[in-house]
Tab-separated table of C-alpha atoms in Angstrom:
chain	number	residue	atom	x	y	z
A	130	MET	CA	-12.866	167.058	64.456
A	131	THR	CA	-12.301	168.305	68.003
A	132	PRO	CA	-14.680	167.261	70.818
A	133	GLN	CA	-15.702	170.910	71.234
A	134	LYS	CA	-16.694	171.234	67.588
A	135	LEU	CA	-18.493	167.901	67.622
A	136	SER	CA	-20.378	169.032	70.720
A	137	ARG	CA	-21.500	172.170	68.900
A	138	LEU	CA	-22.688	169.991	66.025
A	139	LYS	CA	-24.667	167.798	68.396
A	140	ARG	CA	-26.432	170.793	69.961
A	141	ARG	CA	-27.295	172.413	66.671
A	142	SER	CA	-30.828	171.959	65.408
A	143	VAL	CA	-30.029	170.351	62.078
A	144	LEU	CA	-32.482	167.540	61.542
A	145	ALA	CA	-34.323	167.967	58.291
A	146	GLY	CA	-37.557	166.771	59.826
A	147	ALA	CA	-37.402	169.583	62.372
A	148	SER	CA	-36.619	172.234	59.798
A	149	GLY	CA	-39.412	171.221	57.479
A	150	LEU	CA	-37.166	171.820	54.465
A	151	SER	CA	-37.383	169.558	51.449
A	152	LEU	CA	-34.335	168.329	49.614
A	153	ALA	CA	-36.368	168.620	46.446
A	154	ALA	CA	-36.230	172.397	46.770
A	155	VAL	CA	-34.721	173.760	43.585
A	156	THR	CA	-34.083	177.385	42.741
A	157	GLY	CA	-37.098	178.578	40.832
A	158	ALA	CA	-38.900	175.210	40.928
A	159	THR	CA	-39.857	172.371	43.225
A	160	GLY	CA	-40.791	168.721	43.068
A	161	SER	CA	-39.723	165.748	41.021
A	162	ALA	CA	-40.716	167.347	37.731
A	163	ALA	CA	-37.911	169.850	38.203
A	164	VAL	CA	-35.264	167.175	38.670
A	165	GLY	CA	-36.627	164.589	36.263
A	166	ALA	CA	-35.080	166.438	33.321
A	167	ASP	CA	-31.604	166.402	34.864
A	168	ARG	CA	-28.847	166.477	32.259
A	169	PRO	CA	-25.167	165.511	32.159
A	170	GLY	CA	-22.795	168.240	33.266
A	171	ARG	CA	-25.437	170.354	34.964
A	172	THR	CA	-24.109	172.754	37.592
A	173	THR	CA	-25.499	172.050	41.071
A	174	LEU	CA	-24.758	173.729	44.383
A	175	LEU	CA	-25.577	171.670	47.479
A	176	ARG	CA	-26.102	174.432	50.007
A	177	GLY	CA	-25.645	174.339	53.785
A	178	ALA	CA	-25.053	170.675	54.649
A	179	ALA	CA	-24.936	170.026	58.374
A	180	LEU	CA	-21.908	167.811	57.820
A	181	VAL	CA	-19.760	167.132	54.762
A	182	LEU	CA	-17.548	164.040	54.903
A	183	THR	CA	-15.031	164.862	52.196
A	184	MET	CA	-12.725	161.849	52.861
A	185	ASP	CA	-9.893	164.309	52.241
A	186	PRO	CA	-7.918	165.417	55.336
A	187	GLN	CA	-6.457	168.259	53.278
A	188	ILE	CA	-9.905	169.830	53.003
A	189	GLY	CA	-11.605	169.042	56.303
A	190	GLU	CA	-10.743	167.841	59.778
A	191	GLY	CA	-9.537	164.387	60.785
A	192	GLU	CA	-9.117	161.294	58.625
A	193	LEU	CA	-12.597	161.744	57.148
A	194	GLY	CA	-12.077	165.407	56.232
A	195	LEU	CA	-15.133	166.692	58.112
A	196	LEU	CA	-16.678	170.114	57.478
A	197	GLU	CA	-19.731	171.582	59.182
A	198	GLY	CA	-22.240	173.910	57.586
A	199	ALA	CA	-20.576	173.557	54.198
A	200	ASP	CA	-21.501	173.675	50.527
A	201	VAL	CA	-20.482	171.388	47.656
A	202	LEU	CA	-20.418	172.634	44.058
A	203	LEU	CA	-20.813	170.158	41.188
A	204	ARG	CA	-19.889	171.466	37.725
A	205	HIS	CA	-19.245	169.730	34.388
A	206	GLY	CA	-19.512	166.339	36.086
A	207	LYS	CA	-16.801	167.139	38.631
A	208	ILE	CA	-16.454	168.385	42.185
A	209	ALA	CA	-15.727	172.063	41.534
A	210	ASP	CA	-15.461	173.367	45.100
A	211	VAL	CA	-16.163	172.516	48.738
A	212	GLY	CA	-16.436	175.141	51.478
A	213	THR	CA	-18.691	177.579	53.299
A	214	ASP	CA	-20.759	180.305	51.670
A	215	LEU	CA	-19.808	179.351	48.129
A	216	LYS	CA	-21.105	181.679	45.444
A	217	ALA	CA	-23.628	180.033	43.175
A	218	PRO	CA	-22.764	180.304	39.464
A	219	ALA	CA	-25.448	181.929	37.355
A	220	ASP	CA	-26.390	178.626	35.735
A	221	ALA	CA	-26.457	176.616	38.960
A	222	ARG	CA	-29.359	174.702	40.391
A	223	VAL	CA	-29.196	175.405	44.134
A	224	ARG	CA	-30.422	172.659	46.436
A	225	ASP	CA	-31.006	173.228	50.128
A	226	VAL	CA	-29.406	170.341	52.055
A	227	SER	CA	-29.563	171.870	55.510
A	228	GLY	CA	-29.857	169.171	58.157
A	229	ARG	CA	-28.357	166.573	55.816
A	230	PHE	CA	-24.958	164.989	55.317
A	231	VAL	CA	-23.027	165.028	52.054
A	232	LEU	CA	-20.402	162.356	51.332
A	233	PRO	CA	-18.768	160.563	48.383
A	234	GLY	CA	-20.587	157.715	46.689
A	235	PHE	CA	-19.851	154.212	47.954
A	236	VAL	CA	-17.384	152.051	46.035
A	237	ASP	CA	-18.220	148.323	45.808
A	238	ILE	CA	-15.143	146.533	44.493
A	239	HIS	CA	-16.487	142.979	44.158
A	240	ASN	CA	-19.888	141.913	42.918
A	241	HIS	CA	-21.673	139.473	40.570
A	242	LEU	CA	-24.849	141.300	39.621
A	243	TRP	CA	-26.381	138.454	37.599
A	244	GLN	CA	-26.698	136.471	40.823
A	245	SER	CA	-29.843	138.330	41.818
A	246	SER	CA	-31.329	135.418	39.862
A	247	ILE	CA	-30.548	133.135	42.824
A	248	ARG	CA	-31.131	135.443	45.779
A	249	GLY	CA	-31.684	133.462	48.944
A	250	GLY	CA	-30.823	130.222	47.197
A	251	CYS	CA	-28.886	127.302	48.678
A	252	SER	CA	-28.912	129.045	52.027
A	253	ASP	CA	-27.796	125.926	53.918
A	254	GLN	CA	-24.624	125.508	51.822
A	255	ASP	CA	-21.037	126.649	52.217
A	256	VAL	CA	-19.277	128.202	49.238
A	257	VAL	CA	-18.427	124.809	47.710
A	258	GLY	CA	-22.014	123.580	47.934
A	259	TRP	CA	-23.443	126.930	46.839
A	260	LEU	CA	-21.264	126.975	43.717
A	261	LYS	CA	-22.242	123.397	42.893
A	262	THR	CA	-25.992	123.603	43.468
A	263	CYS	CA	-26.887	127.246	42.755
A	264	ASN	CA	-24.209	129.166	40.879
A	265	ARG	CA	-22.891	126.780	38.218
A	266	PRO	CA	-26.232	125.186	37.218
A	267	THR	CA	-27.986	128.567	36.872
A	268	LEU	CA	-25.648	130.710	34.772
A	269	PRO	CA	-25.813	128.652	31.535
A	270	LYS	CA	-29.610	128.791	31.643
A	271	ILE	CA	-29.750	132.607	31.509
A	272	ASP	CA	-30.158	133.951	27.986
A	273	ALA	CA	-29.219	137.459	26.901
A	274	ALA	CA	-32.647	139.035	27.459
A	275	ASP	CA	-33.048	137.555	30.934
A	276	MET	CA	-29.489	138.558	31.802
A	277	TYR	CA	-30.439	142.176	31.146
A	278	ALA	CA	-33.369	141.889	33.564
A	279	PHE	CA	-31.298	140.433	36.411
A	280	VAL	CA	-28.355	142.807	36.015
A	281	HIS	CA	-30.548	145.885	35.609
A	282	LEU	CA	-32.412	145.011	38.816
A	283	SER	CA	-29.180	144.498	40.781
A	284	ALA	CA	-27.478	147.608	39.429
A	285	LEU	CA	-30.447	149.790	40.359
A	286	ASP	CA	-30.553	148.171	43.795
A	287	ALA	CA	-26.908	149.111	44.292
A	288	LEU	CA	-27.448	152.634	42.995
A	289	GLN	CA	-30.432	153.364	45.215
A	290	ALA	CA	-28.355	152.183	48.199
A	291	GLY	CA	-25.631	154.730	47.429
A	292	VAL	CA	-23.153	152.653	45.402
A	293	THR	CA	-21.898	154.912	42.617
A	294	THR	CA	-18.864	152.832	41.520
A	295	LEU	CA	-19.110	149.059	41.204
A	296	VAL	CA	-16.719	146.317	40.073
A	297	ASP	CA	-18.681	143.466	38.531
A	298	TRP	CA	-16.771	140.160	38.209
A	299	VAL	CA	-18.485	138.572	35.214
A	300	HIS	CA	-18.149	134.877	34.448
A	301	ALA	CA	-17.426	133.721	30.909
A	302	ILE	CA	-20.591	134.361	28.881
A	303	PRO	CA	-21.368	134.582	25.142
A	304	TYR	CA	-20.752	137.881	23.379
A	305	ALA	CA	-24.473	138.501	22.835
A	306	THR	CA	-25.054	138.097	26.557
A	307	SER	CA	-22.158	140.469	27.284
A	308	GLU	CA	-23.899	143.074	25.121
A	309	GLN	CA	-27.016	142.891	27.276
A	310	TYR	CA	-25.000	142.770	30.501
A	311	VAL	CA	-23.131	145.959	29.649
A	312	ARG	CA	-26.289	147.664	28.411
A	313	ALA	CA	-28.035	146.911	31.709
A	314	LEU	CA	-25.164	148.447	33.668
A	315	ASP	CA	-25.057	151.503	31.429
A	316	ASP	CA	-28.831	151.984	31.552
A	317	ALA	CA	-28.728	151.942	35.365
A	318	GLY	CA	-26.495	155.010	35.328
A	319	LEU	CA	-23.755	154.058	37.768
A	320	ARG	CA	-19.993	154.022	37.227
A	321	PHE	CA	-18.817	150.465	36.677
A	322	VAL	CA	-15.810	148.269	36.065
A	323	TYR	CA	-16.632	145.274	33.877
A	324	ALA	CA	-14.276	142.513	35.045
A	325	MET	CA	-14.670	139.930	32.309
A	326	ALA	CA	-13.678	136.290	32.200
A	327	ALA	CA	-13.239	134.450	28.902
A	328	PHE	CA	-13.959	130.944	27.725
A	329	GLU	CA	-10.761	128.947	27.324
A	330	GLY	CA	-9.505	129.373	23.796
A	331	ALA	CA	-11.626	132.489	23.245
A	332	GLU	CA	-9.517	135.012	25.138
A	333	GLU	CA	-9.701	137.550	22.298
A	334	GLN	CA	-13.355	138.110	23.175
A	335	VAL	CA	-12.062	140.151	26.116
A	336	ARG	CA	-10.395	142.606	23.751
A	337	THR	CA	-13.508	142.727	21.564
A	338	VAL	CA	-15.809	143.417	24.522
A	339	LYS	CA	-13.497	146.130	25.810
A	340	GLU	CA	-13.114	147.906	22.485
A	341	ARG	CA	-16.708	147.602	21.256
A	342	LEU	CA	-18.786	147.693	24.438
A	343	ILE	CA	-16.749	149.289	27.235
A	344	ASP	CA	-14.481	151.922	25.678
A	345	PRO	CA	-17.335	153.960	24.128
A	346	LEU	CA	-19.030	154.408	27.542
A	347	PRO	CA	-17.766	157.312	29.677
A	348	LEU	CA	-18.722	155.654	32.984
A	349	ALA	CA	-17.266	152.236	32.136
A	350	SER	CA	-13.852	150.634	32.455
A	351	ALA	CA	-12.584	147.053	32.489
A	352	HIS	CA	-10.624	144.389	34.360
A	353	ILE	CA	-9.714	140.871	33.269
A	354	ALA	CA	-11.359	138.300	35.550
A	355	VAL	CA	-9.638	134.983	36.269
A	356	HIS	CA	-9.614	132.022	38.637
A	357	ALA	CA	-6.049	131.473	39.836
A	358	ARG	CA	-5.140	127.804	39.916
A	359	ARG	CA	-1.965	125.847	39.266
A	360	SER	CA	-3.618	123.490	36.796
A	361	GLY	CA	-4.579	126.430	34.585
A	362	ILE	CA	-1.313	128.354	34.745
A	363	ALA	CA	-0.888	128.568	30.973
A	364	SER	CA	-4.290	130.207	30.531
A	365	LEU	CA	-3.648	132.429	33.540
A	366	ARG	CA	-0.320	133.542	32.098
A	367	ALA	CA	-2.047	134.431	28.817
A	368	SER	CA	-4.679	136.466	30.694
A	369	TRP	CA	-1.984	138.335	32.609
A	370	LYS	CA	-0.166	139.164	29.363
A	371	GLN	CA	-3.411	140.381	27.856
A	372	ALA	CA	-4.095	142.510	30.931
A	373	GLN	CA	-0.666	144.111	30.560
A	374	ASP	CA	-1.182	144.680	26.828
A	375	LEU	CA	-4.557	146.349	27.438
A	376	GLY	CA	-3.479	148.244	30.570
A	377	LEU	CA	-6.026	146.476	32.789
A	378	MET	CA	-5.999	145.050	36.298
A	379	LEU	CA	-6.118	141.286	36.816
A	380	ASN	CA	-9.044	140.391	39.072
A	381	SER	CA	-9.007	136.976	40.788
A	382	HIS	CA	-10.770	135.047	43.531
A	383	VAL	CA	-8.062	133.914	45.968
A	384	LEU	CA	-8.268	131.636	49.017
A	385	GLU	CA	-11.962	132.154	49.659
A	386	HIS	CA	-12.304	128.623	51.026
A	387	ARG	CA	-9.775	126.521	52.901
A	388	THR	CA	-9.798	123.962	50.056
A	389	ASP	CA	-8.477	126.614	47.651
A	390	ARG	CA	-5.068	126.024	49.178
A	391	ALA	CA	-4.727	122.977	46.882
A	392	ASP	CA	-4.739	125.274	43.827
A	393	GLU	CA	-1.557	127.046	44.992
A	394	GLN	CA	-3.126	130.352	44.076
A	395	ILE	CA	-0.580	132.715	45.628
A	396	ARG	CA	2.384	130.802	44.212
A	397	THR	CA	0.782	130.669	40.770
A	398	LEU	CA	0.025	134.397	40.670
A	399	ARG	CA	3.594	135.123	41.738
A	400	ASP	CA	5.059	132.752	39.154
A	401	ILE	CA	3.300	134.464	36.254
A	402	GLY	CA	4.530	137.863	37.470
A	403	ALA	CA	1.135	139.273	38.424
A	404	PHE	CA	1.918	139.976	42.077
A	405	GLY	CA	1.754	143.754	42.231
A	406	PRO	CA	-0.586	146.798	42.238
A	407	ASP	CA	-2.337	145.609	39.071
A	408	LEU	CA	-3.713	142.556	40.890
A	409	LEU	CA	-6.992	142.614	42.826
A	410	MET	CA	-7.551	139.552	45.028
A	411	ASN	CA	-11.123	138.903	46.166
A	412	HIS	CA	-11.803	137.386	49.616
A	413	ALA	CA	-8.170	136.501	50.515
A	414	ILE	CA	-9.295	134.827	53.742
A	415	HIS	CA	-6.953	131.891	54.242
A	416	LEU	CA	-3.580	133.600	53.847
A	417	THR	CA	-0.550	132.707	55.945
A	418	ARG	CA	1.455	135.339	57.782
A	419	GLU	CA	4.144	135.117	55.093
A	420	GLU	CA	1.596	135.566	52.312
A	421	ILE	CA	0.121	138.622	54.003
A	422	ALA	CA	3.594	140.145	54.145
A	423	LEU	CA	4.070	139.406	50.433
A	424	VAL	CA	0.737	141.030	49.579
A	425	GLY	CA	1.768	144.169	51.455
A	426	ASP	CA	5.310	144.244	50.073
A	427	HIS	CA	4.059	143.957	46.477
A	428	ASP	CA	1.131	146.382	46.869
A	429	VAL	CA	-1.443	143.762	45.839
A	430	ARG	CA	-5.020	144.979	46.415
A	431	VAL	CA	-7.786	143.038	48.182
A	432	ALA	CA	-11.584	143.026	48.299
A	433	HIS	CA	-13.195	142.181	51.626
A	434	CYS	CA	-16.684	140.622	51.408
A	435	PRO	CA	-17.738	140.038	55.036
A	436	LEU	CA	-21.461	139.402	54.533
A	437	SER	CA	-20.831	136.852	51.801
A	438	ASN	CA	-18.079	135.196	53.835
A	439	MET	CA	-20.465	134.901	56.781
A	440	ARG	CA	-23.323	133.550	54.633
A	441	LEU	CA	-21.077	130.885	53.064
A	442	ALA	CA	-19.206	129.979	56.261
A	443	SER	CA	-15.944	130.801	54.477
A	444	GLY	CA	-14.076	132.294	57.418
A	445	VAL	CA	-12.924	135.747	58.497
A	446	MET	CA	-10.389	137.748	56.507
A	447	PRO	CA	-7.294	138.631	58.599
A	448	LEU	CA	-7.976	142.304	57.958
A	449	PRO	CA	-6.053	143.751	60.931
A	450	LYS	CA	-2.892	141.891	59.899
A	451	MET	CA	-3.331	143.092	56.339
A	452	HIS	CA	-3.763	146.647	57.551
A	453	ARG	CA	-0.551	146.446	59.547
A	454	ALA	CA	1.170	145.143	56.407
A	455	GLY	CA	-0.008	148.211	54.487
A	456	VAL	CA	-2.457	146.367	52.220
A	457	LYS	CA	-4.974	148.511	50.319
A	458	ALA	CA	-8.433	147.043	50.893
A	459	GLY	CA	-12.000	147.884	49.904
A	460	LEU	CA	-15.408	146.319	50.433
A	461	GLY	CA	-17.519	144.111	48.169
A	462	HIS	CA	-21.085	142.823	48.272
A	463	ASP	CA	-20.253	139.655	46.280
A	464	GLY	CA	-23.514	139.197	44.409
A	465	GLY	CA	-26.035	136.520	45.251
A	466	THR	CA	-24.401	135.494	48.495
A	467	ASN	CA	-24.957	138.950	49.921
A	468	ASP	CA	-28.557	138.807	48.671
A	469	THR	CA	-29.068	142.580	48.524
A	470	SER	CA	-27.158	145.866	48.390
A	471	ASP	CA	-26.579	147.575	51.721
A	472	MET	CA	-23.195	149.190	52.269
A	473	PHE	CA	-24.184	150.154	55.814
A	474	ALA	CA	-24.719	146.491	56.744
A	475	LEU	CA	-21.491	145.597	54.935
A	476	MET	CA	-19.471	148.163	56.891
A	477	LYS	CA	-21.049	147.139	60.183
A	478	ALA	CA	-20.259	143.472	59.501
A	479	ALA	CA	-16.637	144.292	58.641
A	480	VAL	CA	-16.256	146.007	62.016
A	481	GLY	CA	-18.247	143.472	64.011
A	482	LEU	CA	-16.450	140.399	62.704
A	483	GLN	CA	-13.050	141.655	63.786
A	484	ARG	CA	-14.303	142.852	67.176
A	485	SER	CA	-15.856	139.449	67.814
A	486	VAL	CA	-12.779	137.496	66.766
A	487	HIS	CA	-10.281	139.694	68.624
A	488	GLU	CA	-12.537	140.775	71.515
A	489	ASP	CA	-11.156	144.275	71.055
A	490	PRO	CA	-13.336	147.303	70.173
A	491	ARG	CA	-10.280	149.211	68.946
A	492	ILE	CA	-9.149	146.593	66.425
A	493	HIS	CA	-8.991	147.592	62.749
A	494	PRO	CA	-11.233	148.544	61.101
A	495	THR	CA	-12.503	151.272	63.387
A	496	LEU	CA	-15.741	152.963	62.408
A	497	PRO	CA	-13.989	155.851	60.609
A	498	ALA	CA	-11.633	153.367	58.941
A	499	VAL	CA	-14.464	151.213	57.593
A	500	LEU	CA	-16.264	154.281	56.227
A	501	ARG	CA	-13.060	155.119	54.413
A	502	MET	CA	-12.863	151.511	53.116
A	503	GLY	CA	-16.329	151.944	51.615
A	504	THR	CA	-15.306	155.089	49.737
A	505	MET	CA	-11.706	156.218	49.301
A	506	GLY	CA	-10.217	152.851	50.293
A	507	GLY	CA	-12.174	151.070	47.595
A	508	ALA	CA	-11.133	153.663	45.031
A	509	GLU	CA	-7.481	153.171	45.983
A	510	ALA	CA	-7.784	149.395	45.754
A	511	ILE	CA	-8.966	149.523	42.135
A	512	GLY	CA	-6.640	152.295	41.022
A	513	MET	CA	-9.368	154.947	40.712
A	514	ALA	CA	-8.417	157.206	43.628
A	515	ASP	CA	-7.666	160.029	41.204
A	516	GLN	CA	-11.278	159.915	39.970
A	517	VAL	CA	-13.605	158.930	42.833
A	518	GLY	CA	-13.697	158.138	46.550
A	519	SER	CA	-13.537	161.659	48.002
A	520	LEU	CA	-15.053	165.100	47.473
A	521	THR	CA	-11.727	166.542	46.375
A	522	PRO	CA	-12.158	169.278	43.751
A	523	GLY	CA	-11.301	167.928	40.328
A	524	LYS	CA	-12.636	164.439	40.974
A	525	ARG	CA	-15.807	163.150	39.377
A	526	ALA	CA	-18.991	164.290	41.067
A	527	ASP	CA	-20.204	161.013	42.599
A	528	VAL	CA	-22.042	162.297	45.653
A	529	LEU	CA	-24.560	161.124	48.242
A	530	VAL	CA	-26.951	163.118	50.409
A	531	LEU	CA	-27.975	161.378	53.638
A	532	ASP	CA	-30.906	162.239	55.888
A	533	PRO	CA	-30.245	161.616	59.614
A	534	GLY	CA	-33.716	162.807	60.627
A	535	THR	CA	-35.346	159.374	60.578
A	536	LEU	CA	-36.615	156.901	63.142
A	537	ASN	CA	-33.656	154.549	62.609
A	538	PHE	CA	-30.991	157.278	62.823
A	539	ALA	CA	-32.103	160.048	65.226
A	540	PRO	CA	-31.414	161.418	67.784
A	541	ARG	CA	-27.995	162.805	66.958
A	542	PHE	CA	-25.130	161.755	69.200
A	543	ASP	CA	-22.009	160.682	67.279
A	544	TRP	CA	-22.805	161.229	63.642
A	545	THR	CA	-19.895	159.435	62.000
A	546	SER	CA	-20.491	156.353	64.133
A	547	GLN	CA	-24.219	156.534	63.462
A	548	ILE	CA	-23.660	156.431	59.710
A	549	ILE	CA	-22.279	152.898	60.041
A	550	LEU	CA	-24.234	151.681	63.059
A	551	ASN	CA	-27.635	153.202	62.268
A	552	GLY	CA	-27.608	153.974	58.561
A	553	GLN	CA	-29.846	152.125	56.098
A	554	PRO	CA	-30.223	152.527	52.325
A	555	HIS	CA	-33.397	154.606	52.715
A	556	ASN	CA	-31.354	157.267	54.516
A	557	ILE	CA	-29.697	157.988	51.163
A	558	THR	CA	-32.125	160.538	49.739
A	559	ASP	CA	-30.089	161.742	46.774
A	560	VAL	CA	-27.442	160.168	44.559
A	561	TYR	CA	-25.338	161.940	41.942
A	562	VAL	CA	-23.157	160.060	39.456
A	563	ASP	CA	-20.799	162.195	37.399
A	564	GLY	CA	-22.791	165.212	38.520
A	565	ARG	CA	-26.073	163.790	37.263
A	566	LEU	CA	-28.942	163.281	39.687
A	567	ARG	CA	-29.894	159.600	39.730
A	568	LYS	CA	-31.981	159.482	42.913
A	569	THR	CA	-33.879	162.250	44.673
A	570	ASP	CA	-36.317	162.386	47.585
A	571	GLY	CA	-35.645	158.681	48.045
A	572	GLN	CA	-36.725	157.690	44.521
A	573	LEU	CA	-34.630	156.706	41.510
A	574	VAL	CA	-35.031	159.286	38.768
A	575	GLY	CA	-36.786	158.061	35.642
A	576	VAL	CA	-37.066	154.453	36.828
A	577	ASP	CA	-40.290	152.438	36.856
A	578	THR	CA	-39.414	150.130	39.749
A	579	GLU	CA	-42.472	147.928	39.285
A	580	LYS	CA	-41.531	147.297	35.670
A	581	VAL	CA	-37.917	146.439	36.625
A	582	VAL	CA	-39.067	143.985	39.300
A	583	ASP	CA	-41.651	142.446	36.968
A	584	ALA	CA	-39.021	141.875	34.279
A	585	ALA	CA	-36.761	140.108	36.789
A	586	GLU	CA	-39.632	137.964	38.040
A	587	ARG	CA	-40.496	136.909	34.494
A	588	ALA	CA	-36.840	136.078	33.837
A	589	ALA	CA	-36.666	134.057	37.047
A	590	ALA	CA	-39.659	132.001	35.920
A	591	HIS	CA	-37.437	130.556	33.195
A	592	LEU	CA	-35.058	129.110	35.771
A	593	PRO	CA	-35.380	126.014	37.983
A	594	THR	CA	-36.876	126.579	41.413
A	595	ALA	CA	-34.433	127.021	44.283
A	596	PRO	CA	-33.022	123.810	45.780
C-alpha cells in the first residue's frame, strides 16, 4: 500500500468504538440469539471493513494484499468474493464490520494440545528436563475421558485466539484415547491436522485411526508423527512407507536440542528417502549451513516455535538463513511449553528473537513477513495453501474479524505493524471456520466456558501435582 493511501487510512475515522456500531448487527436481527443458530454453509457478507488483509497480492496491494473499505462474501463454506460495494445475495446475512479488520484465520502448524494438563509445569527445566519430569510421566496417566477434557480446553483456547487451522502432533496413545482426542478437536469446531504417532509394532493403528476417525470429518486431515533417530531407522522407514501409501506428510521433531545431534536426524531422514516437500520438521534449531541448504534444495518444510524454544532454553532457529535458502516456514505454539494460545505473542517473539540476535531491525522476518508466516506461510508449509491461508475466492472461509478500537491497540498509526506489536487474542471479535461463525462479540458460540474449565480442572486432579 502506498504511503499516501496509508495516510488516508490513518486519518479516516474508522474505530468501532467511535462509530458506536456493533459487530453483532445482523440484517433483520441483532444480538447473540441471532448468531447462535449459525449453520454450515450459510451465506454471510462482511460489509465495509476498514482494512482487509487478503494475504493475496493478486487481489490487494503489497505482499499482504491490502484493501481498504472492502467487503468479504462467504458462501457455501468458501470465500466467494472480496471487493468494494459487493451485492448481497438474497439469502445473505449482512454484518457491519466498519472500523474493523478482516483477515484469514491463523495457521498453527505445531502443537500438542493434551499438554494443557501440565501448563506452567517444570518451568525451571530445559527441554531434556521438561520431557523427563513433566511430559513423559504425565501422558500415560491420562485416560480417554480426561484426554477429552484437556484437548477440548486447548482447542477452544486456540480457536478463541484466532487459530482456525491447527496441526496437533499426537504421541502414541491407545485407540480409545484417540477416539476421545479426535472428538474433542471436532467438537471445538476448528480445522485440524491429526499428526499421529504409533506404538512400535502397532503401526497399522495409524491407518485405522485415519480411516475410521479422521476421513469422515470434513475439517480433519492427517499426518504421520515420528521421532527421527538413527537407532530407530527401521521403524522410521516403515512410517515413511506408510505415509507414502496413505498420501500423508511425515511430521518429525528435528534438532530441537543440541544433544539431538547424536541421533543423526538429518542423515536418517535423508537415508530413508523422506527429504522432500512431504516432510515437516519441527523446531530445526541446530542445523548446520550445509543442512539448511539441503532443506531448501529439497523443499522440506519447517515449523518455528519461538516461545517454546525460549521457555525451554533450546536456542534460536536460524530463520533468516532458512529464508534465504527458500525454506517454507510456519509458526507453532508447541503445546504445554507455550502455556497458552496467542499468535500475536508468537509472531512478536519470532521477530524479536532475530532482531536481538542479529541487532538488525530489518532482518527476516519483518512484521509483514511474520504475519504471512502465521497465515499463508503456515498453509504452504503443510501443503494446504490451496485451501486456507488467504482470502482468495474459492478457498475455505476461515476468517477473522479484529477490533482495533481497544485500549491495547488504539490510536491508529501503522495498522499492519500494530496487529503484531499491539494485538492480543481479545482483539479477535469474530471467528469463522468453513464459513460457520464460531466466535462473535468476543465470545465462543455455543460454548459454556465455565463447564469446559471445570472439566479440565477435574481431569487435572487425577494427575500428580507439578514438580
